[in-house]
Amino acid sequence: MTQPLTPTERLVVALDVSSRKEALTLARQLQGRVGMLKVGLELFCAEGPGFVKEIQTFAPVFLDLKLHDIPNTVRRALETLLPLDVRLINIHAQGGPTMIEAAAEAVQAHRKGGGRTELLAVTVLTSLDREALARLGNTTEPGELALHLARLAQECGADGVVCSAQEAELVRTVCGKDFHRLTPGIRPKGASAQDQARILTPAQALHNGATWLVVGRPITQAPDPAAAADAILAEIAVC
Ligand code: C5P
């Protein structure tokens, strides 16, 4: 039987900064307090794959590049990235079934060779609400669309999804508990929503069945990031 994750293992901090120096400062402050460090587009574009290797000495990395292109291009990009052996990597489920399958094949081949990387598919960005989706020509409710895309991602071989914590419970019920749910859009009580539309507190997200919580600005822009992380860990420890 697999052990339940500890609060620390569940916390993923988004290093949304654009320099090695800022990222290393945060990584040092957060070492031992987080299960993963998330390297997204901003930091990856600024510092590249070499920096991903370096930051992995502080904590495992979730490489959040949200790949979305034709299947062959996504597969080849993943084959270039997989030797980094990050803990998690992701694609957009909206790239379609053949693209998800191509990505899953690349990741599964990496694991057969002894790698540890798992593949997540982004369902609906947590910054998109019903109105924004409608302006994109999609009148499906965000939650319904996220569930539909989670089912598709699972059928096509992904290991889990990135979804709003508001959808995590339904995804767990429909796709099973072993299909991971990584949830951004987390805001401790009283924190500003900023540009996120579908938000929940860390405790609510865990109650809703999130596997991992992604927290960015509430920790990285706090006057004391370590104390902000500790407050979140204390909140989820009692869940
Ligand atoms: O600062 P904040 O906590 O809003 O950061 C959330 C992080 O999660 C950002 O790095 C953002 O790119 C990422 N993310 C998201 N919504 C998704 C997928 C990823 O906000 N659906």
PDB file of C-alpha atoms and ligand atoms in Angstrom:
ATOM      1  CA  MET A   1       0.000   0.000   0.000  1.00  0.00           C
ATOM      2  CA  THR A   2       1.362   3.462  -0.840  1.00  0.00           C
ATOM      3  CA  GLN A   3       1.901   5.830   2.105  1.00  0.00           C
ATOM      4  CA  PRO A   4      -0.232   8.995   2.169  1.00  0.00           C
ATOM      5  CA  LEU A   5       1.788  12.072   1.219  1.00  0.00           C
ATOM      6  CA  THR A   6       3.021  14.316   4.046  1.00  0.00           C
ATOM      7  CA  PRO A   7       1.982  18.023   4.062  1.00  0.00           C
ATOM      8  CA  THR A   8       5.489  18.940   2.868  1.00  0.00           C
ATOM      9  CA  GLU A   9       5.315  16.433  -0.004  1.00  0.00           C
ATOM     10  CA  ARG A  10       1.990  17.944  -1.059  1.00  0.00           C
ATOM     11  CA  LEU A  11       3.246  21.516  -1.303  1.00  0.00           C
ATOM     12  CA  VAL A  12       4.586  22.635  -4.686  1.00  0.00           C
ATOM     13  CA  VAL A  13       5.924  26.187  -4.881  1.00  0.00           C
ATOM     14  CA  ALA A  14       5.850  28.015  -8.211  1.00  0.00           C
ATOM     15  CA  LEU A  15       9.193  29.747  -8.774  1.00  0.00           C
ATOM     16  CA  ASP A  16       7.685  32.424 -11.012  1.00  0.00           C
ATOM     17  CA  VAL A  17      10.806  34.596 -11.152  1.00  0.00           C
ATOM     18  CA  SER A  18      13.074  35.339 -14.072  1.00  0.00           C
ATOM     19  CA  SER A  19      16.574  34.963 -12.694  1.00  0.00           C
ATOM     20  CA  ARG A  20      18.764  32.201 -11.308  1.00  0.00           C
ATOM     21  CA  LYS A  21      19.634  34.427  -8.351  1.00  0.00           C
ATOM     22  CA  GLU A  22      16.016  35.004  -7.242  1.00  0.00           C
ATOM     23  CA  ALA A  23      15.119  31.340  -7.817  1.00  0.00           C
ATOM     24  CA  LEU A  24      18.098  30.098  -5.780  1.00  0.00           C
ATOM     25  CA  THR A  25      17.267  32.478  -2.929  1.00  0.00           C
ATOM     26  CA  LEU A  26      13.721  31.076  -2.778  1.00  0.00           C
ATOM     27  CA  ALA A  27      14.945  27.477  -3.170  1.00  0.00           C
ATOM     28  CA  ARG A  28      17.295  27.942  -0.187  1.00  0.00           C
ATOM     29  CA  GLN A  29      14.543  29.528   1.930  1.00  0.00           C
ATOM     30  CA  LEU A  30      12.110  26.756   1.060  1.00  0.00           C
ATOM     31  CA  GLN A  31      14.417  23.725   1.182  1.00  0.00           C
ATOM     32  CA  GLY A  32      12.855  21.027   3.396  1.00  0.00           C
ATOM     33  CA  ARG A  33       9.509  22.840   3.400  1.00  0.00           C
ATOM     34  CA  VAL A  34       8.287  21.828  -0.071  1.00  0.00           C
ATOM     35  CA  GLY A  35       7.769  18.604  -1.957  1.00  0.00           C
ATOM     36  CA  MET A  36       8.533  20.161  -5.341  1.00  0.00           C
ATOM     37  CA  LEU A  37       9.688  23.388  -6.920  1.00  0.00           C
ATOM     38  CA  LYS A  38       7.763  24.387 -10.020  1.00  0.00           C
ATOM     39  CA  VAL A  39       9.812  25.795 -12.891  1.00  0.00           C
ATOM     40  CA  GLY A  40       7.507  27.485 -15.367  1.00  0.00           C
ATOM     41  CA  LEU A  41       7.918  29.258 -18.649  1.00  0.00           C
ATOM     42  CA  GLU A  42       9.358  32.472 -17.212  1.00  0.00           C
ATOM     43  CA  LEU A  43      12.264  30.831 -15.400  1.00  0.00           C
ATOM     44  CA  PHE A  44      12.854  28.142 -18.026  1.00  0.00           C
ATOM     45  CA  CYS A  45      13.040  30.737 -20.819  1.00  0.00           C
ATOM     46  CA  ALA A  46      15.451  32.833 -18.757  1.00  0.00           C
ATOM     47  CA  GLU A  47      17.752  30.129 -17.441  1.00  0.00           C
ATOM     48  CA  GLY A  48      17.225  26.989 -19.545  1.00  0.00           C
ATOM     49  CA  PRO A  49      17.600  23.248 -18.892  1.00  0.00           C
ATOM     50  CA  GLY A  50      20.978  23.575 -17.128  1.00  0.00           C
ATOM     51  CA  PHE A  51      19.297  25.531 -14.374  1.00  0.00           C
ATOM     52  CA  VAL A  52      16.621  22.831 -13.953  1.00  0.00           C
ATOM     53  CA  LYS A  53      19.448  20.399 -13.151  1.00  0.00           C
ATOM     54  CA  GLU A  54      20.886  22.825 -10.604  1.00  0.00           C
ATOM     55  CA  ILE A  55      17.599  23.550  -8.828  1.00  0.00           C
ATOM     56  CA  GLN A  56      16.905  19.811  -8.478  1.00  0.00           C
ATOM     57  CA  THR A  57      19.601  19.704  -5.798  1.00  0.00           C
ATOM     58  CA  PHE A  58      17.133  21.599  -3.536  1.00  0.00           C
ATOM     59  CA  ALA A  59      13.924  19.659  -4.274  1.00  0.00           C
ATOM     60  CA  PRO A  60      12.366  17.584  -7.078  1.00  0.00           C
ATOM     61  CA  VAL A  61      11.113  19.727  -9.958  1.00  0.00           C
ATOM     62  CA  PHE A  62       7.767  20.049 -11.681  1.00  0.00           C
ATOM     63  CA  LEU A  63       8.622  21.405 -15.137  1.00  0.00           C
ATOM     64  CA  ASP A  64       5.503  23.391 -16.023  1.00  0.00           C
ATOM     65  CA  LEU A  65       5.916  24.195 -19.711  1.00  0.00           C
ATOM     66  CA  LYS A  66       2.349  23.241 -20.732  1.00  0.00           C
ATOM     67  CA  LEU A  67       3.401  21.912 -24.127  1.00  0.00           C
ATOM     68  CA  HIS A  68       0.747  22.285 -26.825  1.00  0.00           C
ATOM     69  CA  ASP A  69       1.623  21.604 -30.485  1.00  0.00           C
ATOM     70  CA  ILE A  70       1.267  18.873 -33.097  1.00  0.00           C
ATOM     71  CA  PRO A  71       1.944  15.367 -31.718  1.00  0.00           C
ATOM     72  CA  ASN A  72       5.374  14.907 -33.319  1.00  0.00           C
ATOM     73  CA  THR A  73       6.656  18.273 -32.065  1.00  0.00           C
ATOM     74  CA  VAL A  74       5.458  17.623 -28.519  1.00  0.00           C
ATOM     75  CA  ARG A  75       6.953  14.110 -28.495  1.00  0.00           C
ATOM     76  CA  ARG A  76      10.326  15.406 -29.710  1.00  0.00           C
ATOM     77  CA  ALA A  77      10.352  18.296 -27.250  1.00  0.00           C
ATOM     78  CA  LEU A  78       9.630  15.852 -24.427  1.00  0.00           C
ATOM     79  CA  GLU A  79      12.399  13.506 -25.603  1.00  0.00           C
ATOM     80  CA  THR A  80      14.771  16.473 -25.283  1.00  0.00           C
ATOM     81  CA  LEU A  81      13.521  17.354 -21.784  1.00  0.00           C
ATOM     82  CA  LEU A  82      13.081  13.884 -20.257  1.00  0.00           C
ATOM     83  CA  PRO A  83      16.822  13.257 -19.612  1.00  0.00           C
ATOM     84  CA  LEU A  84      16.483  15.978 -16.916  1.00  0.00           C
ATOM     85  CA  ASP A  85      14.378  13.364 -15.084  1.00  0.00           C
ATOM     86  CA  VAL A  86      12.155  15.946 -13.400  1.00  0.00           C
ATOM     87  CA  ARG A  87       9.425  14.578 -11.123  1.00  0.00           C
ATOM     88  CA  LEU A  88       6.505  16.004 -13.179  1.00  0.00           C
ATOM     89  CA  ILE A  89       6.142  17.488 -16.642  1.00  0.00           C
ATOM     90  CA  ASN A  90       2.999  18.682 -18.421  1.00  0.00           C
ATOM     91  CA  ILE A  91       1.138  19.264 -21.655  1.00  0.00           C
ATOM     92  CA  HIS A  92      -2.226  20.866 -22.500  1.00  0.00           C
ATOM     93  CA  ALA A  93      -5.013  18.269 -22.782  1.00  0.00           C
ATOM     94  CA  GLN A  94      -6.595  20.563 -25.357  1.00  0.00           C
ATOM     95  CA  GLY A  95      -3.781  19.556 -27.740  1.00  0.00           C
ATOM     96  CA  GLY A  96      -5.997  16.543 -28.441  1.00  0.00           C
ATOM     97  CA  PRO A  97      -5.928  12.755 -28.048  1.00  0.00           C
ATOM     98  CA  THR A  98      -3.114  11.994 -30.499  1.00  0.00           C
ATOM     99  CA  MET A  99      -0.898  14.628 -28.919  1.00  0.00           C
ATOM    100  CA  ILE A 100      -1.563  13.303 -25.400  1.00  0.00           C
ATOM    101  CA  GLU A 101      -0.822   9.742 -26.568  1.00  0.00           C
ATOM    102  CA  ALA A 102       2.448  10.822 -28.203  1.00  0.00           C
ATOM    103  CA  ALA A 103       3.483  12.583 -24.987  1.00  0.00           C
ATOM    104  CA  ALA A 104       2.490   9.597 -22.836  1.00  0.00           C
ATOM    105  CA  GLU A 105       4.495   7.219 -25.043  1.00  0.00           C
ATOM    106  CA  ALA A 106       7.604   9.377 -24.641  1.00  0.00           C
ATOM    107  CA  VAL A 107       7.192   9.573 -20.860  1.00  0.00           C
ATOM    108  CA  GLN A 108       6.457   5.844 -20.515  1.00  0.00           C
ATOM    109  CA  ALA A 109       9.559   4.986 -22.570  1.00  0.00           C
ATOM    110  CA  HIS A 110      11.595   7.195 -20.221  1.00  0.00           C
ATOM    111  CA  ARG A 111      10.206   5.355 -17.176  1.00  0.00           C
ATOM    112  CA  LYS A 112      10.912   1.945 -18.752  1.00  0.00           C
ATOM    113  CA  GLY A 113      14.527   3.111 -18.932  1.00  0.00           C
ATOM    114  CA  GLY A 114      14.529   3.812 -15.171  1.00  0.00           C
ATOM    115  CA  GLY A 115      13.305   7.437 -15.177  1.00  0.00           C
ATOM    116  CA  ARG A 116      10.801   8.786 -12.652  1.00  0.00           C
ATOM    117  CA  THR A 117       8.956  11.495 -14.602  1.00  0.00           C
ATOM    118  CA  GLU A 118       5.148  11.468 -14.631  1.00  0.00           C
ATOM    119  CA  LEU A 119       2.973  13.267 -17.166  1.00  0.00           C
ATOM    120  CA  LEU A 120       0.190  15.666 -16.235  1.00  0.00           C
ATOM    121  CA  ALA A 121      -2.293  17.228 -18.639  1.00  0.00           C
ATOM    122  CA  VAL A 122      -3.628  20.733 -18.046  1.00  0.00           C
ATOM    123  CA  THR A 123      -7.428  20.680 -18.247  1.00  0.00           C
ATOM    124  CA  VAL A 124      -8.755  24.267 -18.047  1.00  0.00           C
ATOM    125  CA  LEU A 125      -6.476  27.045 -16.822  1.00  0.00           C
ATOM    126  CA  THR A 126      -7.598  28.280 -13.421  1.00  0.00           C
ATOM    127  CA  SER A 127      -7.470  31.834 -14.782  1.00  0.00           C
ATOM    128  CA  LEU A 128     -10.357  31.031 -17.162  1.00  0.00           C
ATOM    129  CA  ASP A 129     -13.911  31.431 -15.931  1.00  0.00           C
ATOM    130  CA  ARG A 130     -17.198  30.763 -17.715  1.00  0.00           C
ATOM    131  CA  GLU A 131     -17.207  34.148 -19.419  1.00  0.00           C
ATOM    132  CA  ALA A 132     -13.641  33.812 -20.715  1.00  0.00           C
ATOM    133  CA  LEU A 133     -14.412  30.313 -22.043  1.00  0.00           C
ATOM    134  CA  ALA A 134     -17.527  31.657 -23.781  1.00  0.00           C
ATOM    135  CA  ARG A 135     -15.435  34.341 -25.469  1.00  0.00           C
ATOM    136  CA  LEU A 136     -13.189  31.515 -26.721  1.00  0.00           C
ATOM    137  CA  GLY A 137     -16.279  29.935 -28.298  1.00  0.00           C
ATOM    138  CA  ASN A 138     -16.712  27.249 -25.660  1.00  0.00           C
ATOM    139  CA  THR A 139     -20.014  27.346 -23.794  1.00  0.00           C
ATOM    140  CA  THR A 140     -19.333  24.227 -21.684  1.00  0.00           C
ATOM    141  CA  GLU A 141     -19.130  24.965 -17.938  1.00  0.00           C
ATOM    142  CA  PRO A 142     -15.454  25.094 -16.792  1.00  0.00           C
ATOM    143  CA  GLY A 143     -15.955  22.206 -14.366  1.00  0.00           C
ATOM    144  CA  GLU A 144     -17.666  20.021 -16.957  1.00  0.00           C
ATOM    145  CA  LEU A 145     -14.973  20.761 -19.538  1.00  0.00           C
ATOM    146  CA  ALA A 146     -12.212  19.999 -17.010  1.00  0.00           C
ATOM    147  CA  LEU A 147     -13.808  16.636 -16.190  1.00  0.00           C
ATOM    148  CA  HIS A 148     -14.212  15.794 -19.865  1.00  0.00           C
ATOM    149  CA  LEU A 149     -10.540  16.628 -20.518  1.00  0.00           C
ATOM    150  CA  ALA A 150      -9.425  14.642 -17.438  1.00  0.00           C
ATOM    151  CA  ARG A 151     -11.211  11.545 -18.762  1.00  0.00           C
ATOM    152  CA  LEU A 152      -9.599  12.049 -22.169  1.00  0.00           C
ATOM    153  CA  ALA A 153      -6.138  12.522 -20.637  1.00  0.00           C
ATOM    154  CA  GLN A 154      -6.529   9.305 -18.642  1.00  0.00           C
ATOM    155  CA  GLU A 155      -7.703   7.322 -21.682  1.00  0.00           C
ATOM    156  CA  CYS A 156      -4.683   8.612 -23.615  1.00  0.00           C
ATOM    157  CA  GLY A 157      -2.131   7.571 -20.981  1.00  0.00           C
ATOM    158  CA  ALA A 158      -1.449  10.671 -18.847  1.00  0.00           C
ATOM    159  CA  ASP A 159      -0.703  10.067 -15.142  1.00  0.00           C
ATOM    160  CA  GLY A 160      -2.874  12.892 -13.864  1.00  0.00           C
ATOM    161  CA  VAL A 161      -4.188  16.364 -14.491  1.00  0.00           C
ATOM    162  CA  VAL A 162      -3.712  19.968 -13.536  1.00  0.00           C
ATOM    163  CA  CYS A 163      -7.157  21.215 -12.555  1.00  0.00           C
ATOM    164  CA  SER A 164      -8.862  23.672 -10.256  1.00  0.00           C
ATOM    165  CA  ALA A 165      -9.234  22.421  -6.701  1.00  0.00           C
ATOM    166  CA  GLN A 166     -12.964  22.945  -7.263  1.00  0.00           C
ATOM    167  CA  GLU A 167     -12.869  20.077  -9.763  1.00  0.00           C
ATOM    168  CA  ALA A 168     -10.432  17.765  -7.962  1.00  0.00           C
ATOM    169  CA  GLU A 169     -13.098  15.797  -6.097  1.00  0.00           C
ATOM    170  CA  LEU A 170     -15.061  14.974  -9.214  1.00  0.00           C
ATOM    171  CA  VAL A 171     -11.876  14.029 -11.087  1.00  0.00           C
ATOM    172  CA  ARG A 172     -10.910  11.675  -8.218  1.00  0.00           C
ATOM    173  CA  THR A 173     -14.361  10.090  -8.207  1.00  0.00           C
ATOM    174  CA  VAL A 174     -14.456   9.596 -11.962  1.00  0.00           C
ATOM    175  CA  CYS A 175     -10.789   8.792 -12.726  1.00  0.00           C
ATOM    176  CA  GLY A 176      -9.811   7.063  -9.455  1.00  0.00           C
ATOM    177  CA  LYS A 177      -7.488   8.131  -6.658  1.00  0.00           C
ATOM    178  CA  ASP A 178      -4.303   6.982  -8.413  1.00  0.00           C
ATOM    179  CA  PHE A 179      -4.852   9.493 -11.220  1.00  0.00           C
ATOM    180  CA  HIS A 180      -3.081  12.583  -9.807  1.00  0.00           C
ATOM    181  CA  ARG A 181      -4.735  15.963  -9.284  1.00  0.00           C
ATOM    182  CA  LEU A 182      -2.384  18.912  -9.090  1.00  0.00           C
ATOM    183  CA  THR A 183      -4.230  22.081  -8.212  1.00  0.00           C
ATOM    184  CA  PRO A 184      -3.087  25.684  -8.681  1.00  0.00           C
ATOM    185  CA  GLY A 185      -5.293  28.663  -7.809  1.00  0.00           C
ATOM    186  CA  ILE A 186      -4.649  28.178  -4.077  1.00  0.00           C
ATOM    187  CA  ARG A 187      -5.082  31.190  -1.822  1.00  0.00           C
ATOM    188  CA  PRO A 188      -4.757  31.122   1.972  1.00  0.00           C
ATOM    189  CA  LYS A 189      -7.658  32.881   3.730  1.00  0.00           C
ATOM    190  CA  GLY A 190      -7.451  36.636   3.274  1.00  0.00           C
ATOM    191  CA  ALA A 191      -4.912  36.511   0.407  1.00  0.00           C
ATOM    192  CA  SER A 192      -5.669  38.396  -2.817  1.00  0.00           C
ATOM    193  CA  ALA A 193      -7.012  36.285  -5.715  1.00  0.00           C
ATOM    194  CA  GLN A 194      -4.810  38.305  -8.152  1.00  0.00           C
ATOM    195  CA  ASP A 195      -5.451  36.962 -11.677  1.00  0.00           C
ATOM    196  CA  GLN A 196      -6.817  33.584 -10.553  1.00  0.00           C
ATOM    197  CA  ALA A 197     -10.562  33.063 -11.071  1.00  0.00           C
ATOM    198  CA  ARG A 198     -11.350  29.685  -9.503  1.00  0.00           C
ATOM    199  CA  ILE A 199      -9.590  29.636  -6.135  1.00  0.00           C
ATOM    200  CA  LEU A 200      -9.757  27.640  -2.883  1.00  0.00           C
ATOM    201  CA  THR A 201      -7.797  27.681   0.381  1.00  0.00           C
ATOM    202  CA  PRO A 202      -5.100  25.001   0.940  1.00  0.00           C
ATOM    203  CA  ALA A 203      -7.331  23.110   3.404  1.00  0.00           C
ATOM    204  CA  GLN A 204     -10.345  23.227   1.082  1.00  0.00           C
ATOM    205  CA  ALA A 205      -8.204  21.960  -1.816  1.00  0.00           C
ATOM    206  CA  LEU A 206      -7.001  18.970   0.204  1.00  0.00           C
ATOM    207  CA  HIS A 207     -10.523  18.170   1.390  1.00  0.00           C
ATOM    208  CA  ASN A 208     -11.528  18.243  -2.269  1.00  0.00           C
ATOM    209  CA  GLY A 209      -9.000  15.548  -3.139  1.00  0.00           C
ATOM    210  CA  ALA A 210      -5.997  17.432  -4.484  1.00  0.00           C
ATOM    211  CA  THR A 211      -2.830  15.316  -4.617  1.00  0.00           C
ATOM    212  CA  TRP A 212      -0.523  18.355  -4.780  1.00  0.00           C
ATOM    213  CA  LEU A 213      -1.155  22.057  -4.133  1.00  0.00           C
ATOM    214  CA  VAL A 214       0.649  24.624  -6.291  1.00  0.00           C
ATOM    215  CA  VAL A 215       1.209  27.903  -4.502  1.00  0.00           C
ATOM    216  CA  GLY A 216       3.050  30.797  -6.098  1.00  0.00           C
ATOM    217  CA  ARG A 217       2.726  34.459  -5.117  1.00  0.00           C
ATOM    218  CA  PRO A 218       1.231  33.900  -1.629  1.00  0.00           C
ATOM    219  CA  ILE A 219       4.629  32.351  -0.763  1.00  0.00           C
ATOM    220  CA  THR A 220       7.123  33.862  -3.217  1.00  0.00           C
ATOM    221  CA  GLN A 221       5.956  37.464  -2.727  1.00  0.00           C
ATOM    222  CA  ALA A 222       5.502  37.173   1.042  1.00  0.00           C
ATOM    223  CA  PRO A 223       7.883  39.250   3.181  1.00  0.00           C
ATOM    224  CA  ASP A 224       9.074  35.930   4.668  1.00  0.00           C
ATOM    225  CA  PRO A 225       8.528  33.059   2.169  1.00  0.00           C
ATOM    226  CA  ALA A 226       9.625  30.387   4.648  1.00  0.00           C
ATOM    227  CA  ALA A 227       7.101  31.609   7.238  1.00  0.00           C
ATOM    228  CA  ALA A 228       4.354  31.762   4.567  1.00  0.00           C
ATOM    229  CA  ALA A 229       5.142  28.153   3.562  1.00  0.00           C
ATOM    230  CA  ASP A 230       5.138  27.072   7.223  1.00  0.00           C
ATOM    231  CA  ALA A 231       1.711  28.658   7.752  1.00  0.00           C
ATOM    232  CA  ILE A 232       0.306  26.688   4.811  1.00  0.00           C
ATOM    233  CA  LEU A 233       1.945  23.472   6.043  1.00  0.00           C
ATOM    234  CA  ALA A 234       0.389  24.020   9.483  1.00  0.00           C
ATOM    235  CA  GLU A 235      -3.024  24.588   7.870  1.00  0.00           C
ATOM    236  CA  ILE A 236      -2.880  21.359   5.855  1.00  0.00           C
ATOM    237  CA  ALA A 237      -1.310  19.263   8.635  1.00  0.00           C
ATOM    238  CA  VAL A 238      -4.660  19.227  10.447  1.00  0.00           C
ATOM    239  CA  CYS A 239      -6.640  18.165   7.371  1.00  0.00           C
TER     240      CYS A 239
HETATM  241  O1  C5P B   1       0.984  32.872  -7.956  1.00  0.00           O
HETATM  242  P1  C5P B   1      -0.017  31.781  -8.134  1.00  0.00           P
HETATM  243  O2  C5P B   1      -0.238  30.970  -6.880  1.00  0.00           O
HETATM  244  O3  C5P B   1      -1.293  32.240  -8.796  1.00  0.00           O
HETATM  245  O4  C5P B   1       0.719  30.785  -9.172  1.00  0.00           O
HETATM  246  C1  C5P B   1       0.063  29.676  -9.746  1.00  0.00           C
HETATM  247  C2  C5P B   1       0.997  28.948 -10.649  1.00  0.00           C
HETATM  248  O5  C5P B   1       0.298  27.853 -11.195  1.00  0.00           O
HETATM  249  C3  C5P B   1       1.522  29.785 -11.818  1.00  0.00           C
HETATM  250  O6  C5P B   1       2.885  29.401 -12.022  1.00  0.00           O
HETATM  251  C4  C5P B   1       0.676  29.357 -13.010  1.00  0.00           C
HETATM  252  O7  C5P B   1       1.385  29.366 -14.211  1.00  0.00           O
HETATM  253  C5  C5P B   1       0.338  27.909 -12.632  1.00  0.00           C
HETATM  254  N1  C5P B   1      -0.887  27.369 -13.216  1.00  0.00           N
HETATM  255  C6  C5P B   1      -2.135  27.943 -13.038  1.00  0.00           C
HETATM  256  N2  C5P B   1      -3.254  27.385 -13.617  1.00  0.00           N
HETATM  257  C7  C5P B   1      -3.146  26.265 -14.316  1.00  0.00           C
HETATM  258  C8  C5P B   1      -1.895  25.674 -14.490  1.00  0.00           C
HETATM  259  C9  C5P B   1      -0.794  26.246 -13.898  1.00  0.00           C
HETATM  260  O8  C5P B   1      -2.237  28.967 -12.355  1.00  0.00           O
HETATM  261  N3  C5P B   1      -4.241  25.697 -14.785  1.00  0.00           N
END
